[in-house]
Short mmCIF file of C-alpha atoms in Angstrom, two decimals:
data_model
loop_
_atom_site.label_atom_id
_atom_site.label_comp_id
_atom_site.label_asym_id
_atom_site.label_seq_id
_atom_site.Cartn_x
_atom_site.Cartn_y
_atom_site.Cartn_z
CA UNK A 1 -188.32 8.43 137.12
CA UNK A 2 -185.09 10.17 138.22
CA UNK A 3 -181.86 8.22 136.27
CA UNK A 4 -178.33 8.10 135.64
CA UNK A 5 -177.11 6.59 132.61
CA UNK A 6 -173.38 6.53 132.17
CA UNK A 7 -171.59 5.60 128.94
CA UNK A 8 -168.06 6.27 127.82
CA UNK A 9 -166.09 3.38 129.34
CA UNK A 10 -163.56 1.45 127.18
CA UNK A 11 -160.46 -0.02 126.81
CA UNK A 12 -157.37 2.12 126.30
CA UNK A 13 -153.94 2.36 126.27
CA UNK A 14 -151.88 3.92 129.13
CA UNK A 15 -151.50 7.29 128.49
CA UNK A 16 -154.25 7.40 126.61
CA UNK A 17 -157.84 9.76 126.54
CA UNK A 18 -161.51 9.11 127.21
CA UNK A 19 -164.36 11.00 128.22
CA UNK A 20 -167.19 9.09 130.34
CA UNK A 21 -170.58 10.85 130.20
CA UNK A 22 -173.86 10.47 132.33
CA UNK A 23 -177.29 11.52 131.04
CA UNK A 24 -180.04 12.40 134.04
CA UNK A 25 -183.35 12.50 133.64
CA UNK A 26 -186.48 13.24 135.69
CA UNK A 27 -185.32 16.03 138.03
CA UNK A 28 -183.68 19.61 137.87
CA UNK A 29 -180.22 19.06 136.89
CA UNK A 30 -179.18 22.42 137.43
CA UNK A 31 -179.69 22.48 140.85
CA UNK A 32 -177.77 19.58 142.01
CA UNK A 33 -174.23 19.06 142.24
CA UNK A 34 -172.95 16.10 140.46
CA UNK A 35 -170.07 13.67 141.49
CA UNK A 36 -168.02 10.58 139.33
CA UNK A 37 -166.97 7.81 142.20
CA UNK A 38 -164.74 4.86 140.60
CA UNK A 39 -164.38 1.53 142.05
CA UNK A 40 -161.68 -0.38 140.73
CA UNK A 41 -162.28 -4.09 140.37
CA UNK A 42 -162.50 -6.07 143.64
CA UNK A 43 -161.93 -2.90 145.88
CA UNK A 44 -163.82 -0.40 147.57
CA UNK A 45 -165.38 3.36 146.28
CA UNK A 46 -162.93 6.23 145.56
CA UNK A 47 -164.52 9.70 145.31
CA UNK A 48 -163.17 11.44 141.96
CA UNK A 49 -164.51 14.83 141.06
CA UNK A 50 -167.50 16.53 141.95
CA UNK A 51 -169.10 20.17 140.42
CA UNK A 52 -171.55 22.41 141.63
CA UNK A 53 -175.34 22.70 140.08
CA UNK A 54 -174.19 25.97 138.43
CA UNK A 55 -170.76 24.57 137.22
CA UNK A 56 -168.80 27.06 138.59
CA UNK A 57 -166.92 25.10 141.29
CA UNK A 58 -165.20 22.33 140.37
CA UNK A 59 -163.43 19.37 143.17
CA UNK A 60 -160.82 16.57 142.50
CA UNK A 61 -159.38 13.91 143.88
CA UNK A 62 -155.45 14.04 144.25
CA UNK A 63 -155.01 10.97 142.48
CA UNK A 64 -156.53 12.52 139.75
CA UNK A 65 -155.94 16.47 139.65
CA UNK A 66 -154.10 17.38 136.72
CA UNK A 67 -155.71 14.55 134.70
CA UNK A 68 -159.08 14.98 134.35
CA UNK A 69 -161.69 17.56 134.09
CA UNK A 70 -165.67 17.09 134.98
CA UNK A 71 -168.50 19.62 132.91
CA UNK A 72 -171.36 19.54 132.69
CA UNK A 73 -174.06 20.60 129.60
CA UNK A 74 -177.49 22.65 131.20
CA UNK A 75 -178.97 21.99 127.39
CA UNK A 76 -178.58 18.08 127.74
CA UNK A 77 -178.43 17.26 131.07
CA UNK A 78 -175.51 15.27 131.03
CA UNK A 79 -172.33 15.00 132.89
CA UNK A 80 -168.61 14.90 131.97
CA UNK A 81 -165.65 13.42 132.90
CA UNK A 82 -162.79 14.09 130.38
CA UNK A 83 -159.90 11.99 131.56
CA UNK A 84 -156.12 11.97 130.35
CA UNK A 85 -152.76 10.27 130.69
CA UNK A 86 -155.05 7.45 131.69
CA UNK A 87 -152.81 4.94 134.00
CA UNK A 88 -153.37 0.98 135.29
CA UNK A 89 -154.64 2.62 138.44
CA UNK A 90 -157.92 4.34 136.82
CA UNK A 91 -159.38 1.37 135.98
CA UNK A 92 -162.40 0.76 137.19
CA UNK A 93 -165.78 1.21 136.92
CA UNK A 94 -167.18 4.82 137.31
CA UNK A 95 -170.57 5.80 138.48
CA UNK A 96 -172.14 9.30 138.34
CA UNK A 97 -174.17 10.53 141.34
CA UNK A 98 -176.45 12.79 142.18
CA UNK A 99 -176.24 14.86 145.37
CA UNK A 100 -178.81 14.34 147.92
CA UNK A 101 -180.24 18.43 148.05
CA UNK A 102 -179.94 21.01 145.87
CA UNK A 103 -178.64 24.25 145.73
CA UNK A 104 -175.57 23.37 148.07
CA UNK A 105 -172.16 22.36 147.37
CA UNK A 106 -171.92 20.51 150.56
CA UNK A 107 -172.15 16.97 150.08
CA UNK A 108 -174.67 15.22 152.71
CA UNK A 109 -175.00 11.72 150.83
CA UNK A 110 -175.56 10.82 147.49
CA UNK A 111 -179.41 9.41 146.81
CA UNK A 112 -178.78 8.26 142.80
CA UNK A 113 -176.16 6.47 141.09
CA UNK A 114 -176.16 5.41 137.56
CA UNK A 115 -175.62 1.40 136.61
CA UNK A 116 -171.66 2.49 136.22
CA UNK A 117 -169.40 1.67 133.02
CA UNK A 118 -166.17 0.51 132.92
CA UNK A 119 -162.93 1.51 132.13
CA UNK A 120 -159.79 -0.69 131.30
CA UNK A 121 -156.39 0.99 130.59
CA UNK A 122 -153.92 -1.65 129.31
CA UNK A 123 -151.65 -2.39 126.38
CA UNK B 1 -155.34 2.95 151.98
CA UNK B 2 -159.08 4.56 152.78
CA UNK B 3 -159.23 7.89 154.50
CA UNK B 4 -162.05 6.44 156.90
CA UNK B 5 -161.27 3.01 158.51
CA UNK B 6 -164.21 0.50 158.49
CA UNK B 7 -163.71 -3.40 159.91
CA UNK B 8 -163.11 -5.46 156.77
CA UNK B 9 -166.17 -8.01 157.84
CA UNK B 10 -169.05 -8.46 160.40
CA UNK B 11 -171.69 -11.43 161.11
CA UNK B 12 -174.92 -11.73 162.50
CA UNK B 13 -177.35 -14.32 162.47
CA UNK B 14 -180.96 -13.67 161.22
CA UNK B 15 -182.33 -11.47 163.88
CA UNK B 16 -179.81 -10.03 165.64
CA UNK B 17 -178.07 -6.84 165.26
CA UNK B 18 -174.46 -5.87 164.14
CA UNK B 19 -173.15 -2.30 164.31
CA UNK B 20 -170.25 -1.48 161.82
CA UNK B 21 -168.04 1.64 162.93
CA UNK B 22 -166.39 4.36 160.43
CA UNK B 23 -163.46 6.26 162.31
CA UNK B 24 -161.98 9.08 160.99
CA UNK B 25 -160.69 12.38 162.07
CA UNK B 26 -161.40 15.79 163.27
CA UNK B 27 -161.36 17.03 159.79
CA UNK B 28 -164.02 14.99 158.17
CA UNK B 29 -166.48 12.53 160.32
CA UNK B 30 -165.63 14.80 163.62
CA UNK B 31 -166.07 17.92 161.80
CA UNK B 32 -168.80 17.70 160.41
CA UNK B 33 -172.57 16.08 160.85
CA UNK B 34 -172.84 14.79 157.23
CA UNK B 35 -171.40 11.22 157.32
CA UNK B 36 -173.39 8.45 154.91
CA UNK B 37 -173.47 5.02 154.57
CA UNK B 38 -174.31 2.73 151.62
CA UNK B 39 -175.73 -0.42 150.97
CA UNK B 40 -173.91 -2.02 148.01
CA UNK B 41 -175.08 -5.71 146.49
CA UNK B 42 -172.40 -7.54 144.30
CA UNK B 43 -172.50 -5.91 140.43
CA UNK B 44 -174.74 -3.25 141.66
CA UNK B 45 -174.47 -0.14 142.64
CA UNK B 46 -174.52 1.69 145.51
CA UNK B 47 -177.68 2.53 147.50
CA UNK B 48 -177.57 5.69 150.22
CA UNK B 49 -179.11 4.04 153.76
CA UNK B 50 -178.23 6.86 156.29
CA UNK B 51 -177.35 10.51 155.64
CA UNK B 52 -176.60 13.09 158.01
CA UNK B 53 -175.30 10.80 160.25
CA UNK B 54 -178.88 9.84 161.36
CA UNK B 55 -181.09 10.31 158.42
CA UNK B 56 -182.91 7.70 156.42
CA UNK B 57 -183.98 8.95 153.04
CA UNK B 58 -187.61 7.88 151.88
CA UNK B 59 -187.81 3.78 151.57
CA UNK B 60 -185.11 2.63 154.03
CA UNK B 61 -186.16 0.38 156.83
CA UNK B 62 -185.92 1.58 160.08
CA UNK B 63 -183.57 -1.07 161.41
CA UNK B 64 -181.12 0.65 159.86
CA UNK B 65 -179.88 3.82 162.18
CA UNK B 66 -176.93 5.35 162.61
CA UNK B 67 -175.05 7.48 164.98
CA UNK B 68 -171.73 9.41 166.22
CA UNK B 69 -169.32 9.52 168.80
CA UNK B 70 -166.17 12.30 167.92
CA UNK B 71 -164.49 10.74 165.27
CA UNK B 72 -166.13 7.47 164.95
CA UNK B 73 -169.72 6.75 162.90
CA UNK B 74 -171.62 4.01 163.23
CA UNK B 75 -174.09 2.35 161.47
CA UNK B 76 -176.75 -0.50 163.31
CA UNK B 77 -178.32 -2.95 161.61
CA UNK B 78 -181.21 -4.72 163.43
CA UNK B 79 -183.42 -7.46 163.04
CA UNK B 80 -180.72 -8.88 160.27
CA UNK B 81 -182.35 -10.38 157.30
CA UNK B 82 -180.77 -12.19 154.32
CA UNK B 83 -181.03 -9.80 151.99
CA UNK B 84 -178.66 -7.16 154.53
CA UNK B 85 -176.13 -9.31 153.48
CA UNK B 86 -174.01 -6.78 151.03
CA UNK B 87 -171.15 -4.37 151.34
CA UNK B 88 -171.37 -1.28 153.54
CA UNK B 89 -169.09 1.97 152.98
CA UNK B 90 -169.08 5.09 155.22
CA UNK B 91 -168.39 8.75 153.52
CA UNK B 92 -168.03 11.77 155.11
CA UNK B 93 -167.74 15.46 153.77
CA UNK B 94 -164.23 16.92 154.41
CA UNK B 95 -164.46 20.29 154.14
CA UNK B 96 -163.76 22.33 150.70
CA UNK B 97 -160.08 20.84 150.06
CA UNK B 98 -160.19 16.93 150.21
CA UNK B 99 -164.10 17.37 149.98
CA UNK B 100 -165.61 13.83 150.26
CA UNK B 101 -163.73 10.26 151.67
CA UNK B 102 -165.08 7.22 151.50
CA UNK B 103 -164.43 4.06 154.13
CA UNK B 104 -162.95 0.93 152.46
CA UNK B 105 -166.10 -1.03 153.23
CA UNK B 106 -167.62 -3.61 155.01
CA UNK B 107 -168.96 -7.37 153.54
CA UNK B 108 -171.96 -8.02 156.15
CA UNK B 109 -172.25 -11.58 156.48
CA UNK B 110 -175.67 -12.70 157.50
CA UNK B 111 -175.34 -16.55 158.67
#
């Protein structure tokens, strides 16, 4: 069965640090770019960052870019998103996806999406 | 404010069909022939209905479609059943700088 599994998401402080990861199973993670999309409580999805099946390119979001930095490890098939100087405007809950075809940067829909976790960043 | 601009509600009754538009620019839904919709249910996540403007991946019903016009997507609904009732947001590739922009969604409302 092809899966997302995030995990990672917390309460912190403002200007504080967390990394969210996302484990994938059941297809070749190598070949697919990956993506984070947040969706802050009661509002609507926000693209955030997403990196190319070999790693090498790398896309952010303004609101972001500076902030936070996605990865991704071949040997455990899981996803990154290291995130700092977290404000009140990152929370929200952040799913991983998977793009739709492989070997392309070019994003043309995304088929999976994990179950999401959650971040809070308040005092 | 969302890059793409989708209405902030629609209604149907059981049956009937409702269309739900995505407008955007020359620089992302104009530009390029890979806009996507998604189905999203309250505390779940989202599901991908339409790619490529007109594609329906594997599992999809065929009363959903979808379509283009310049800078303006749109996604059809027909035959409306209860369980259509669920957010809808557009997203369309925007080249290698902004990359990917979502619409701020639509809550379907099936009567």
């Amino acid at each position: 069965e092809v899966q997302l599994v995030e995990s990672g998401g917390q309460l912190v402080q403002p200007g504080g640090s967390l990394r969210l990861s996302c484990t994938a199973s059941g297809f070749a993670f190598s070949n697919y770019a990956m993506t984070w999309v947040r969706q802050a409580p009661g509002k609507g999805l926000e693209w955030v960052s997403t990196i190319s099946g070999s790693g090498s390119s790398t896309f952010y979001a303004d609101s972001v870019k500076g902030r936070c930095t996605i990865s991704r490890d071949y040997s455990k098939n899981t996803l990154y998103l290291q995130m700092n100087s977290l404000r009140a405007e990152d929370a929200a809950v952040y799913y991983c996806a998977k793009a739709l075809l492989p070997g392309t940067i070019v994003i043309e829909g995304f088929d999976i999406w994990g179950q999401g976790t959650m971040v809070t960043v308040s005092s | 404010q969302s890059a793409l601009t989708q209405p902030r509600s629609v209604s149907g009754s059981p049956g009937q069909s409702v269309t739900i538009s995505c407008t955007g620019t020359s620089s992302d839904v104009g530009g390029y022939n890979y806009v996507s919709w998604y189905q999203q249910h309250p505390g779940k996540a989202p599901r991908l209905m339409i790619y490529d403007v007109t594609k329906r991946p594997s599992g999809v019903p065929d009363r959903f479609s979808g379509s283009k016009s310049a800078n303006t997507a749109s996604l059809t609904i027909s035959g409306l059943q209860a369980e259509d009732e669920a957010s809808y947001y557009c997203s369309s590739y925007a080249g290698s700088y902004t990359f990917v922009v979502f619409g701020g969604g639509t809550k379907l409302t099936v009567l």
